[in-house]
């Protein structure tokens, strides 16, 4: 190191020297800290080491304790003038003495057993000694540690008397334990296994995923199937499955064509080819629930094959264009009932032309999802040229406004009116409309009229006297007092269908609602049930969150009867609990469906046979239990 | 009025002359047959216990009888597996089912 550095080569040599020395130093240092080279370690030692536990330390401790114990023993033995080996022999002699006392028959067996036991003992003792004598080499260390933690292997050839049949047998790892804790022979073991299997509950039948999905899907539709499906249903399904092999339906009655059309529509299988199956000159009704795959020519084909169609229901009829209307007008197709969905390629002028030529006979018109045509002007022509309309349903016709609502007053023959306007309308107009056509109405359905207020309710109260079905949804202007006013001393007979979904205050800063309740609350709900409970078949009150628990428990107390109530929707009424639902089952003998999404306190309710309870937590388990309506819950 | 209890078996005869002797319980699964056999009525079928079904042929009626027993067997069961319907029979069977109210 003290050499003079003369050139670049020399400098490199010096540097290399230094590095080598440094490395050597480091290596020796490490060795000093970790003074021996290790062979492979057992997994356990590794694990312990990773947890900062040294196997070597444990075994050293263990050895120390052993040594101390041995020392003590030796000291005692020295004091008694005996060696350890002698003690061992002593033990054996004692054993043999006790054996001699026993009967001759048992003697032999016992001796054999004892011999085995002593052999094992000896073996162990030898092993122990070996270990304690063994040096502290690394391999030895980990072996000891390993032995300490492993189970003793069962020794082959052990003999035992069977606990049940008392027979002598060889113990194997498969021998079972008897009821008293003893071992059992092969035969008894087998018998016991068989018995255990028998006692086990029969396994639940494994239902395939598709099947389960179908059952759940049916449940959501409120279908609880008990017993086999009807042969008609099975056949309709079979026909739908083989629709591509069928050339014609023959003279299948109209009632069967409709369910077929529904299934095929749902599968999006109504095409130009399958359409032909539904067209027969003698029919007067065409119901197609998904016309998405039909072209303009197909619509014209409908009227050329079935010239006398009176009831036409085409959903998703995107290609129902002006030409089709032209054809209808030209051939004077005697349509009385027309339902069209999404027929956006019919222009306003064509609508007007259609109403002028064919409006006289129209009795039922349902138009939905029209966002391009059918404006207030076209609607005024409808009112003018279709005086005989009895049913009118307009939903999501985006170009209709208050003017249409005003014009509607002239439709004096209307019996059923269902409206859902995309824009907000004035409450005054709505109240006036109800006052002028209310007396004739059987159905009044007002969805999403957010600005309707108590005036509308009082207009219903005063002018409607023949209503059977009432829907008023998504509103936060009507008050509870308004609903009380509507249902108290109403000259209208009890209603069969009531849907008052989402009539509640939407001010979430006041979760319990304002002092004066907004929407359908306790008093209104009680007045409703008082008025219509006797004839009510369907009740939808989801999200009417101001109805109190007390009110529910008064109404569904299990004693008051609502003899016709079949279908209840109480979704998102978080106050409802298991007791209320159980009361519902008792109060409504005809009940078939309860929808209760978001009712988290409804759990473990015993659902009567034939009732579908939808949406409660853990619904997957057993939605339908077989049991009485009287399943006790109080 | 005949007071002796009716026989537990009835006969269904197809349009092409096949006779199916099935239990009364099974036959009464079909609404139309049940009405035909109603002891309160004075229909010839109720008295003789023989129904002639002139619109249904033997092959279809055999399948119908199979269904009647299948329905009876699964009367109170849940999640009943659907009965297999041969595709070539499904339309005729559908018509028969409509006629028989099953």
XYZ file of C-alpha atoms in Angstrom:
736
model
C 0.000 0.000 0.000
C 2.856 2.290 0.550
C 4.045 1.892 -3.030
C 4.481 4.992 -5.087
C 1.881 5.401 -7.729
C 3.701 5.932 -10.966
C 1.339 5.251 -13.744
C -2.330 4.650 -14.484
C -1.804 0.849 -14.437
C -0.325 1.090 -10.997
C -3.256 3.131 -9.787
C -5.677 0.408 -10.975
C -3.639 -2.313 -9.250
C -3.708 -0.386 -6.002
C -7.416 0.166 -6.238
C -8.070 -3.529 -6.913
C -5.965 -4.441 -3.877
C -7.962 -2.152 -1.694
C -11.246 -3.545 -2.884
C -10.097 -7.096 -2.242
C -9.030 -6.240 1.256
C -12.283 -4.490 1.944
C -14.292 -7.469 0.763
C -12.202 -9.880 2.816
C -12.658 -7.721 5.872
C -16.400 -7.593 5.403
C -16.667 -11.322 4.892
C -14.748 -12.151 8.010
C -16.799 -9.655 9.968
C -20.016 -11.337 8.882
C -18.628 -14.702 9.782
C -17.751 -13.406 13.206
C -21.308 -12.323 13.812
C -22.773 -15.512 12.400
C -20.108 -17.932 13.298
C -21.106 -21.037 11.324
C -22.182 -21.954 7.877
C -25.689 -23.373 7.719
C -27.006 -26.287 5.811
C -30.608 -26.366 4.635
C -33.106 -25.540 7.364
C -36.532 -26.971 7.974
C -39.563 -24.873 7.077
C -40.460 -24.593 10.721
C -37.051 -23.253 11.695
C -37.323 -20.752 8.890
C -40.725 -19.697 10.046
C -39.611 -19.352 13.649
C -36.577 -17.421 12.560
C -38.720 -15.031 10.610
C -40.689 -14.427 13.800
C -37.540 -13.800 15.745
C -37.696 -17.113 17.527
C -34.584 -19.187 17.443
C -35.076 -22.900 17.187
C -31.595 -23.404 18.515
C -32.464 -21.422 21.575
C -35.620 -23.381 22.213
C -33.854 -26.702 21.913
C -30.969 -25.464 24.041
C -33.458 -24.570 26.743
C -35.127 -27.912 26.338
C -31.788 -29.725 26.613
C -30.865 -27.723 29.666
C -34.100 -28.648 31.424
C -33.572 -32.281 30.466
C -30.044 -32.213 31.744
C -31.074 -30.665 35.010
C -33.838 -33.196 35.497
C -31.432 -36.032 34.738
C -28.935 -34.653 37.133
C -31.507 -34.476 39.859
C -32.562 -38.017 39.080
C -29.000 -39.229 39.110
C -28.380 -37.529 42.411
C -31.452 -39.191 43.866
C -30.495 -42.501 42.303
C -27.002 -42.252 43.703
C -28.531 -41.580 47.058
C -30.640 -44.773 46.659
C -27.732 -46.664 45.187
C -29.499 -47.498 41.977
C -29.073 -46.739 38.293
C -31.619 -45.608 35.849
C -31.447 -48.900 33.988
C -32.323 -50.829 37.091
C -35.342 -48.680 37.665
C -36.461 -49.571 34.204
C -36.178 -53.273 34.877
C -38.043 -52.810 38.110
C -40.937 -51.293 36.334
C -41.133 -54.225 33.985
C -41.045 -56.727 36.833
C -43.834 -54.921 38.625
C -45.906 -55.078 35.496
C -45.323 -58.781 35.113
C -46.332 -59.366 38.700
C -49.669 -57.654 38.177
C -50.242 -59.692 35.044
C -49.874 -62.934 36.925
C -52.795 -62.065 39.144
C -55.207 -61.940 36.226
C -57.047 -64.881 34.714
C -55.318 -67.199 32.353
C -57.367 -66.252 29.301
C -56.628 -62.597 29.587
C -53.042 -63.215 30.527
C -51.744 -63.936 27.106
C -53.389 -60.954 25.507
C -52.364 -58.640 28.266
C -48.818 -59.812 28.077
C -48.633 -59.145 24.407
C -50.020 -55.710 24.922
C -47.653 -54.946 27.721
C -44.768 -56.215 25.676
C -45.689 -53.781 22.916
C -46.053 -50.940 25.354
C -42.698 -51.604 26.999
C -41.089 -51.944 23.600
C -42.406 -48.526 22.664
C -41.262 -47.088 25.979
C -37.822 -48.491 25.539
C -37.635 -47.170 22.033
C -38.560 -43.737 23.228
C -36.060 -43.797 26.067
C -33.281 -44.802 23.698
C -34.229 -42.048 21.314
C -34.304 -39.502 24.095
C -30.915 -40.497 25.344
C -29.475 -40.387 21.898
C -30.778 -36.915 21.475
C -29.604 -35.583 24.772
C -26.199 -37.107 24.121
C -26.116 -35.729 20.580
C -23.830 -32.761 19.949
C -25.093 -29.269 19.229
C -24.522 -29.420 15.523
C -26.947 -27.403 13.384
C -28.603 -30.390 11.738
C -29.288 -31.912 15.130
C -30.810 -28.681 16.350
C -33.416 -28.426 13.671
C -34.183 -32.155 13.962
C -34.974 -31.786 17.626
C -37.093 -28.756 16.987
C -38.907 -30.623 14.253
C -39.513 -33.707 16.393
C -40.950 -31.596 19.146
C -43.633 -30.214 16.904
C -44.627 -33.222 14.860
C -47.292 -35.672 15.893
C -46.228 -39.116 16.818
C -46.922 -41.488 13.974
C -49.400 -44.189 14.874
C -47.479 -47.379 15.409
C -48.584 -50.265 13.247
C -49.592 -53.548 14.729
C -51.163 -52.239 17.916
C -53.912 -54.503 19.110
C -57.046 -53.491 20.864
C -60.407 -54.913 21.904
C -63.321 -53.488 19.999
C -65.490 -51.379 22.225
C -68.738 -52.696 20.797
C -68.221 -56.343 19.905
C -65.214 -56.950 22.176
C -63.305 -58.660 19.373
C -59.574 -58.381 19.148
C -58.371 -56.356 16.171
C -55.396 -54.475 14.788
C -55.601 -50.719 15.161
C -55.229 -48.798 11.906
C -55.418 -45.087 11.170
C -58.943 -45.740 9.867
C -60.284 -47.187 13.101
C -63.227 -45.190 14.416
C -63.735 -44.026 17.941
C -66.723 -45.550 19.694
C -69.312 -43.675 21.767
C -67.360 -44.305 24.997
C -64.090 -43.138 23.569
C -62.644 -46.601 22.862
C -61.675 -47.921 19.445
C -63.888 -49.927 17.103
C -62.984 -52.882 14.898
C -63.212 -52.711 11.116
C -66.714 -54.151 10.967
C -68.106 -51.931 13.705
C -66.337 -48.913 12.194
C -68.076 -49.549 8.918
C -71.430 -49.909 10.580
C -70.885 -46.700 12.444
C -69.993 -44.774 9.291
C -73.122 -46.086 7.614
C -75.206 -45.014 10.592
C -73.693 -41.542 10.582
C -74.452 -41.159 6.900
C -78.026 -42.189 7.501
C -78.414 -39.691 10.312
C -77.156 -36.870 8.162
C -79.901 -34.741 6.689
C -80.605 -35.551 3.085
C -78.646 -33.140 0.943
C -80.594 -30.344 -0.658
C -81.353 -31.104 -4.242
C -78.820 -29.294 -6.330
C -80.700 -26.890 -8.535
C -78.895 -25.764 -11.608
C -77.976 -22.119 -11.927
C -80.318 -21.511 -14.822
C -83.162 -23.078 -12.961
C -82.474 -21.002 -9.880
C -82.303 -17.905 -11.996
C -85.642 -18.772 -13.556
C -87.224 -19.310 -10.158
C -85.900 -15.953 -8.936
C -87.062 -14.262 -12.097
C -90.531 -15.716 -11.663
C -90.553 -14.578 -8.069
C -89.758 -11.046 -9.084
C -92.725 -11.255 -11.405
C -94.745 -12.387 -8.417
C -95.265 -15.887 -9.741
C -95.126 -18.507 -7.064
C -95.616 -21.813 -8.766
C -96.946 -24.630 -6.710
C -97.513 -27.828 -8.605
C -96.865 -28.336 -12.280
C -97.293 -25.655 -14.923
C -100.396 -25.919 -17.003
C -100.089 -27.958 -20.146
C -100.895 -24.832 -22.138
C -97.943 -22.969 -20.651
C -95.608 -25.866 -21.301
C -96.814 -26.151 -24.886
C -96.578 -22.413 -25.534
C -93.000 -22.520 -24.346
C -92.310 -25.522 -26.554
C -93.832 -23.733 -29.544
C -91.747 -20.630 -28.844
C -88.628 -22.777 -28.625
C -89.336 -24.342 -31.986
C -90.665 -21.258 -33.694
C -88.238 -21.561 -36.589
C -89.516 -25.019 -37.511
C -93.146 -23.976 -37.564
C -94.721 -23.013 -40.864
C -98.108 -21.979 -39.575
C -100.043 -21.951 -36.361
C -103.203 -23.415 -37.894
C -106.343 -22.081 -36.275
C -104.835 -21.365 -32.922
C -107.288 -19.260 -30.929
C -106.535 -15.590 -30.327
C -106.059 -16.080 -26.577
C -103.109 -18.361 -27.277
C -101.524 -16.098 -29.865
C -101.102 -13.332 -27.312
C -98.912 -15.225 -24.816
C -96.893 -16.579 -27.743
C -96.352 -13.067 -29.025
C -95.251 -11.986 -25.561
C -92.659 -14.727 -25.268
C -91.329 -14.179 -28.773
C -91.214 -10.421 -28.246
C -89.242 -10.841 -25.108
C -86.780 -12.975 -26.995
C -86.731 -10.391 -29.789
C -87.789 -13.088 -32.192
C -90.542 -11.196 -34.021
C -89.139 -10.918 -37.512
C -90.627 -10.650 -40.935
C -90.859 -14.467 -41.032
C -92.374 -15.055 -37.605
C -94.760 -12.151 -38.197
C -96.449 -14.254 -40.917
C -97.453 -16.804 -38.299
C -99.502 -14.206 -36.481
C -101.323 -12.947 -39.564
C -104.573 -14.642 -40.504
C -107.382 -12.985 -42.430
C -109.987 -13.986 -39.863
C -108.236 -12.255 -36.959
C -109.226 -8.864 -35.656
C -106.474 -8.362 -33.104
C -102.745 -8.015 -33.572
C -100.527 -7.693 -30.513
C -96.805 -7.459 -31.115
C -94.771 -6.313 -28.169
C -91.489 -5.825 -29.939
C -91.513 -4.740 -33.555
C -87.917 -3.574 -33.574
C -87.006 -5.946 -36.395
C -89.955 -5.199 -38.661
C -89.610 -3.035 -41.772
C -92.130 -0.674 -43.312
C -93.260 -3.378 -45.796
C -94.001 -5.721 -42.910
C -96.439 -3.215 -41.410
C -98.169 -2.850 -44.753
C -98.288 -6.653 -44.988
C -100.198 -6.737 -41.676
C -103.019 -4.702 -43.168
C -103.036 -6.512 -46.490
C -103.314 -9.949 -44.863
C -105.564 -8.891 -41.995
C -107.742 -6.189 -43.546
C -110.243 -6.170 -40.709
C -107.912 -5.587 -37.823
C -109.704 -3.665 -35.105
C -107.261 -3.842 -32.250
C -103.723 -3.004 -33.145
C -100.933 -2.966 -30.602
C -97.427 -2.409 -31.913
C -94.611 -1.620 -29.514
C -91.175 -0.471 -30.536
C -92.579 0.305 -33.973
C -89.729 2.442 -35.222
C -90.346 1.805 -38.911
C -94.064 2.551 -38.733
C -93.906 5.442 -41.187
C -96.129 7.829 -43.078
C -96.617 5.218 -45.832
C -98.235 2.849 -43.363
C -100.691 5.539 -42.260
C -101.379 6.237 -45.942
C -102.170 2.553 -46.473
C -104.474 2.448 -43.438
C -106.334 5.541 -44.569
C -106.553 4.313 -48.169
C -107.864 0.846 -47.283
C -110.062 2.229 -44.538
C -108.833 -0.305 -41.989
C -111.495 -0.394 -39.249
C -109.134 0.248 -36.332
C -110.936 0.886 -33.056
C -108.070 0.432 -30.684
C -104.596 1.658 -31.528
C -101.529 1.367 -29.370
C -98.248 2.549 -30.819
C -94.925 2.905 -29.138
C -92.059 4.936 -30.521
C -93.637 5.489 -33.959
C -91.548 8.569 -34.476
C -91.491 8.515 -38.264
C -95.144 9.503 -38.539
C -95.284 13.231 -39.140
C -97.740 15.643 -37.584
C -99.576 16.057 -40.878
C -100.079 12.315 -41.174
C -101.433 12.127 -37.648
C -103.911 14.862 -38.493
C -104.905 13.063 -41.691
C -105.336 9.812 -39.800
C -107.523 11.413 -37.126
C -109.653 13.103 -39.774
C -110.301 9.858 -41.707
C -110.300 7.203 -39.008
C -110.831 9.215 -35.808
C -114.564 8.682 -35.701
C -114.261 5.002 -34.826
C -111.296 5.280 -32.474
C -112.235 4.232 -28.954
C -108.849 3.553 -27.484
C -105.623 5.343 -28.238
C -102.347 4.829 -26.527
C -99.279 6.703 -27.724
C -95.964 6.445 -25.956
C -92.414 7.612 -26.510
C -93.100 10.126 -29.252
C -90.422 12.764 -29.232
C -90.526 14.012 -32.799
C -94.139 14.476 -33.781
C -97.585 14.708 -32.161
C -97.526 18.261 -30.918
C -100.296 20.341 -29.400
C -101.723 21.171 -32.829
C -101.984 17.510 -33.860
C -103.493 16.805 -30.463
C -106.180 19.425 -30.949
C -107.158 17.594 -34.160
C -107.311 14.387 -32.186
C -109.741 15.983 -29.746
C -111.802 17.352 -32.586
C -112.012 14.254 -34.798
C -112.035 11.471 -32.223
C -115.086 12.291 -30.138
C -115.758 8.680 -29.210
C -112.516 8.049 -27.416
C -113.127 6.094 -24.229
C -109.583 5.334 -23.257
C -106.668 7.670 -23.754
C -103.155 7.004 -22.631
C -100.367 9.417 -23.388
C -96.993 8.768 -21.914
C -93.709 10.395 -22.748
C -95.078 12.353 -25.691
C -92.451 15.013 -25.441
C -94.104 17.739 -27.458
C -97.359 17.937 -25.525
C -97.824 20.773 -23.034
C -100.507 22.536 -21.011
C -102.400 23.335 -24.226
C -103.047 19.627 -24.776
C -104.235 19.316 -21.190
C -106.664 22.138 -21.827
C -107.892 20.625 -25.091
C -108.571 17.299 -23.428
C -111.542 18.760 -21.560
C -113.634 18.287 -24.693
C -113.288 14.493 -24.647
C -116.517 13.970 -22.781
C -116.746 10.234 -23.306
C -113.452 9.432 -21.713
C -113.671 6.666 -19.157
C -110.040 5.890 -18.687
C -107.327 8.486 -18.720
C -103.646 7.863 -18.128
C -101.177 10.688 -18.502
C -97.514 11.182 -18.011
C -96.274 14.500 -19.340
C -92.598 15.169 -19.819
C -92.899 18.865 -18.994
C -94.420 20.311 -15.903
C -98.003 21.436 -16.213
C -100.085 23.770 -14.159
C -102.098 22.385 -11.325
C -105.032 24.645 -12.205
C -105.338 23.150 -15.706
C -105.250 19.661 -14.308
C -107.911 20.446 -11.704
C -110.138 21.959 -14.392
C -109.677 18.922 -16.616
C -110.679 16.581 -13.802
C -113.668 18.724 -12.921
C -114.963 18.617 -16.492
C -114.437 14.932 -17.357
C -114.241 13.454 -13.840
C -117.826 12.194 -13.479
C -117.346 9.631 -16.246
C -113.912 8.415 -15.291
C -113.261 4.840 -14.186
C -109.512 5.117 -14.293
C -107.423 8.155 -13.519
C -103.697 7.773 -13.712
C -101.514 10.830 -13.284
C -97.844 10.024 -13.204
C -95.150 12.516 -12.413
C -97.402 15.582 -12.186
C -95.012 17.220 -9.807
C -96.938 20.462 -9.557
C -100.336 18.994 -8.825
C -101.513 20.194 -5.420
C -104.436 19.794 -3.042
C -106.761 21.493 -5.548
C -106.362 18.485 -7.819
C -107.216 16.168 -4.932
C -110.311 18.153 -4.056
C -111.313 18.192 -7.750
C -111.075 14.398 -7.724
C -113.080 14.312 -4.506
C -115.899 16.446 -5.854
C -116.198 15.306 -9.460
C -115.105 11.663 -9.629
C -117.800 9.295 -8.468
C -117.149 6.138 -10.471
C -113.417 5.650 -10.099
C -112.064 2.131 -9.747
C -108.424 2.852 -10.276
C -106.478 5.851 -9.068
C -102.835 6.579 -9.576
C -101.057 9.727 -8.498
C -97.326 9.351 -8.277
C -94.125 11.305 -7.766
C -95.502 14.388 -6.179
C -94.378 16.538 -3.277
C -97.022 19.269 -3.328
C -100.116 17.452 -2.133
C -100.428 17.413 1.643
C -101.596 14.743 4.005
C -104.600 16.904 4.799
C -105.405 16.915 1.070
C -105.412 13.095 0.999
C -107.566 12.986 4.125
C -109.965 15.338 2.365
C -109.989 13.136 -0.738
C -110.786 9.868 1.022
C -113.098 11.166 3.746
C -116.784 10.991 2.882
C -116.051 10.494 -0.781
C -119.162 9.548 -2.739
C -117.004 7.344 -4.973
C -117.378 3.623 -4.154
C -114.310 1.877 -2.724
C -111.422 1.680 -5.186
C -109.869 -1.535 -6.430
C -106.491 -0.118 -7.363
C -104.568 2.631 -5.632
C -101.068 3.710 -6.531
C -99.740 6.649 -4.553
C -96.044 5.949 -4.989
C -93.543 8.574 -3.960
C -95.941 11.071 -2.437
C -93.564 12.510 0.114
C -91.556 15.549 0.956
C -88.213 15.501 -0.780
C -86.529 17.867 1.638
C -83.939 15.508 3.030
C -82.784 17.993 5.619
C -85.970 17.018 7.415
C -85.993 13.234 7.329
C -89.275 13.043 9.220
C -90.941 15.649 7.053
C -92.368 19.000 8.084
C -94.793 19.543 10.964
C -97.759 19.536 8.607
C -97.068 16.286 6.737
C -96.553 16.507 3.009
C -97.557 13.625 0.778
C -99.417 10.542 1.920
C -98.808 10.267 5.655
C -100.512 8.474 8.526
C -103.855 10.255 8.526
C -104.204 10.073 4.752
C -103.245 6.387 4.700
C -105.755 5.540 7.393
C -108.479 7.493 5.581
C -107.580 5.622 2.377
C -107.870 2.191 3.983
C -111.055 3.260 5.733
C -112.560 4.249 2.377
C -111.289 1.508 0.081
C -110.064 -1.330 2.302
C -113.119 -3.459 1.684
C -112.689 -3.639 -2.111
C -109.008 -2.872 -2.540
C -107.068 -5.391 -4.636
C -103.822 -3.603 -5.168
C -102.065 -1.032 -3.022
C -98.838 0.692 -4.053
C -97.379 3.076 -1.519
C -93.614 2.813 -1.986
C -91.539 5.713 -0.674
C -94.457 7.323 1.173
C -92.041 7.718 4.001
C -94.125 9.830 6.348
C -96.538 7.052 7.242
C -95.726 6.088 10.814
C -95.127 2.666 12.304
C -98.181 3.059 14.535
C -100.321 3.738 11.524
C -99.133 0.554 9.819
C -99.636 -1.541 12.921
C -103.163 -0.151 13.283
C -104.027 -0.958 9.678
C -102.380 -4.379 9.489
C -103.111 -5.560 13.010
C -104.007 -9.058 11.873
C -107.623 -8.615 12.936
C -108.959 -6.141 10.408
C -109.540 -7.915 7.151
C -108.959 -6.651 3.641
C -110.670 -9.491 1.845
C -109.617 -8.740 -1.738
C -106.143 -7.277 -1.306
C -103.775 -9.302 -3.473
C -100.775 -7.162 -4.211
C -99.014 -4.697 -1.921
C -95.937 -2.640 -2.650
C -94.283 -1.213 0.453
C -90.790 -0.699 -0.931
C -88.508 1.807 0.774
C -90.763 2.173 3.772
C -87.963 1.586 6.213
C -90.223 1.711 9.251
C -91.977 -1.483 8.266
C -90.658 -4.478 10.178
C -91.288 -8.190 10.404
C -94.296 -7.817 12.676
C -96.076 -5.522 10.212
C -95.479 -7.896 7.312
C -96.687 -10.814 9.406
C -99.780 -8.759 10.252
C -100.238 -8.110 6.552
C -100.293 -11.840 5.833
C -103.027 -12.268 8.429
C -105.076 -9.260 7.436
C -105.113 -10.041 3.716
C -106.287 -13.594 3.063
C -106.051 -13.226 -0.725
C -102.519 -11.879 -0.743
C -100.226 -13.240 -3.462
C -97.466 -10.679 -3.744
C -95.700 -8.293 -1.413
C -92.952 -6.111 -2.833
C -90.657 -4.867 -0.112
C -87.394 -3.591 -1.528
C -85.347 -1.630 0.924
C -87.303 -2.779 3.998
C -84.228 -3.792 5.912
C -85.930 -4.618 9.171
C -88.078 -7.301 7.564
C -86.187 -10.498 8.295
C -87.000 -14.134 8.838
C -90.677 -13.676 8.217
C -92.637 -16.871 7.703
C -94.152 -16.445 4.280
C -97.409 -18.297 3.754
C -97.748 -20.751 0.943
C -98.506 -19.173 -2.398
C -97.311 -15.679 -1.454
C -94.283 -14.066 -3.089
C -92.357 -11.750 -0.800
C -89.953 -9.845 -2.988
C -86.919 -7.788 -2.173
C -86.322 -8.394 1.514
C -82.738 -9.045 2.636
C -81.527 -12.635 2.351
C -84.196 -13.169 -0.225
C -82.068 -15.849 -1.829
C -82.612 -18.335 0.949
C -86.214 -19.246 1.074
C -88.637 -16.715 -0.132
C -91.520 -19.066 -0.081
C -91.903 -21.174 2.957
C -94.640 -23.626 3.223
C -96.721 -22.820 6.198
C -100.001 -21.564 7.434
C -101.136 -18.031 7.245
C -101.457 -18.420 10.987
C -97.721 -18.909 11.404
C -97.355 -17.216 14.730
C -95.329 -14.106 14.944
C -96.626 -12.250 17.933
C -129.909 -40.808 -9.066
C -127.342 -43.544 -8.815
C -126.028 -43.720 -5.262
C -123.216 -46.226 -5.758
C -119.829 -44.513 -5.713
C -118.476 -43.927 -9.224
C -115.689 -46.147 -10.487
C -112.190 -44.830 -9.677
C -111.259 -45.237 -13.346
C -112.602 -43.527 -16.451
C -112.019 -44.062 -20.138
C -110.914 -41.417 -22.622
C -111.378 -42.278 -26.290
C -109.402 -40.493 -28.996
C -110.704 -39.522 -32.426
C -108.995 -42.546 -33.990
C -110.436 -44.982 -31.466
C -107.651 -45.424 -28.906
C -108.960 -45.940 -25.401
C -107.077 -44.680 -22.391
C -108.236 -45.913 -19.017
C -106.937 -43.559 -16.371
C -107.775 -42.783 -12.771
C -110.613 -40.393 -12.129
C -108.364 -38.074 -10.100
C -105.993 -37.677 -13.012
C -108.788 -37.149 -15.519
C -110.290 -34.406 -13.351
C -107.101 -32.350 -13.662
C -108.524 -31.384 -17.047
C -111.316 -28.866 -16.493
C -113.334 -29.951 -19.481
C -113.198 -33.635 -18.578
C -114.014 -32.806 -14.973
C -117.191 -31.056 -16.059
C -118.099 -33.935 -18.381
C -117.735 -36.394 -15.510
C -119.407 -34.270 -12.847
C -121.805 -36.679 -11.110
C -124.211 -33.796 -10.525
C -124.680 -33.368 -14.245
C -126.648 -35.797 -16.252
C -124.206 -36.048 -19.110
C -123.900 -39.437 -20.750
C -120.182 -39.288 -19.959
C -120.862 -38.891 -16.247
C -123.101 -41.922 -16.212
C -120.952 -44.209 -18.341
C -117.535 -42.903 -17.269
C -116.448 -42.792 -20.915
C -115.430 -39.542 -22.658
C -115.061 -39.450 -26.387
C -112.745 -36.641 -27.442
C -113.408 -36.312 -31.152
C -110.892 -33.528 -31.771
C -107.855 -35.222 -30.248
C -105.980 -38.068 -31.892
C -104.389 -41.008 -30.121
C -100.811 -39.770 -30.123
C -101.749 -36.438 -28.610
C -104.187 -37.967 -26.143
C -101.476 -40.302 -24.914
C -99.295 -37.291 -24.177
C -102.233 -35.561 -22.518
C -102.742 -38.574 -20.250
C -99.056 -38.518 -19.425
C -99.423 -34.872 -18.447
C -102.483 -35.560 -16.311
C -100.551 -38.058 -14.221
C -97.494 -35.786 -14.168
C -99.648 -32.956 -12.860
C -101.218 -35.189 -10.237
C -97.828 -36.411 -9.088
C -96.434 -32.896 -8.625
C -99.606 -31.402 -7.191
C -98.013 -29.815 -4.105
C -94.386 -29.746 -5.163
C -92.286 -26.671 -5.754
C -89.926 -26.104 -8.676
C -91.424 -28.866 -10.739
C -89.324 -29.795 -13.780
C -91.157 -29.198 -17.038
C -92.465 -32.167 -18.913
C -90.717 -32.912 -22.180
C -92.817 -32.081 -25.213
C -91.782 -33.504 -28.574
C -91.515 -30.512 -30.952
C -93.652 -32.109 -33.632
C -96.546 -32.457 -31.187
C -96.378 -29.065 -29.515
C -98.951 -27.255 -31.656
C -101.509 -30.066 -31.640
C -100.948 -30.518 -27.937
C -101.432 -26.802 -27.393
C -104.784 -26.965 -29.158
C -105.785 -30.011 -27.127
C -104.696 -28.298 -23.914
C -106.776 -25.278 -24.803
C -109.800 -27.502 -25.495
C -109.374 -29.519 -22.318
C -108.536 -26.549 -20.062
C -105.332 -27.926 -18.653
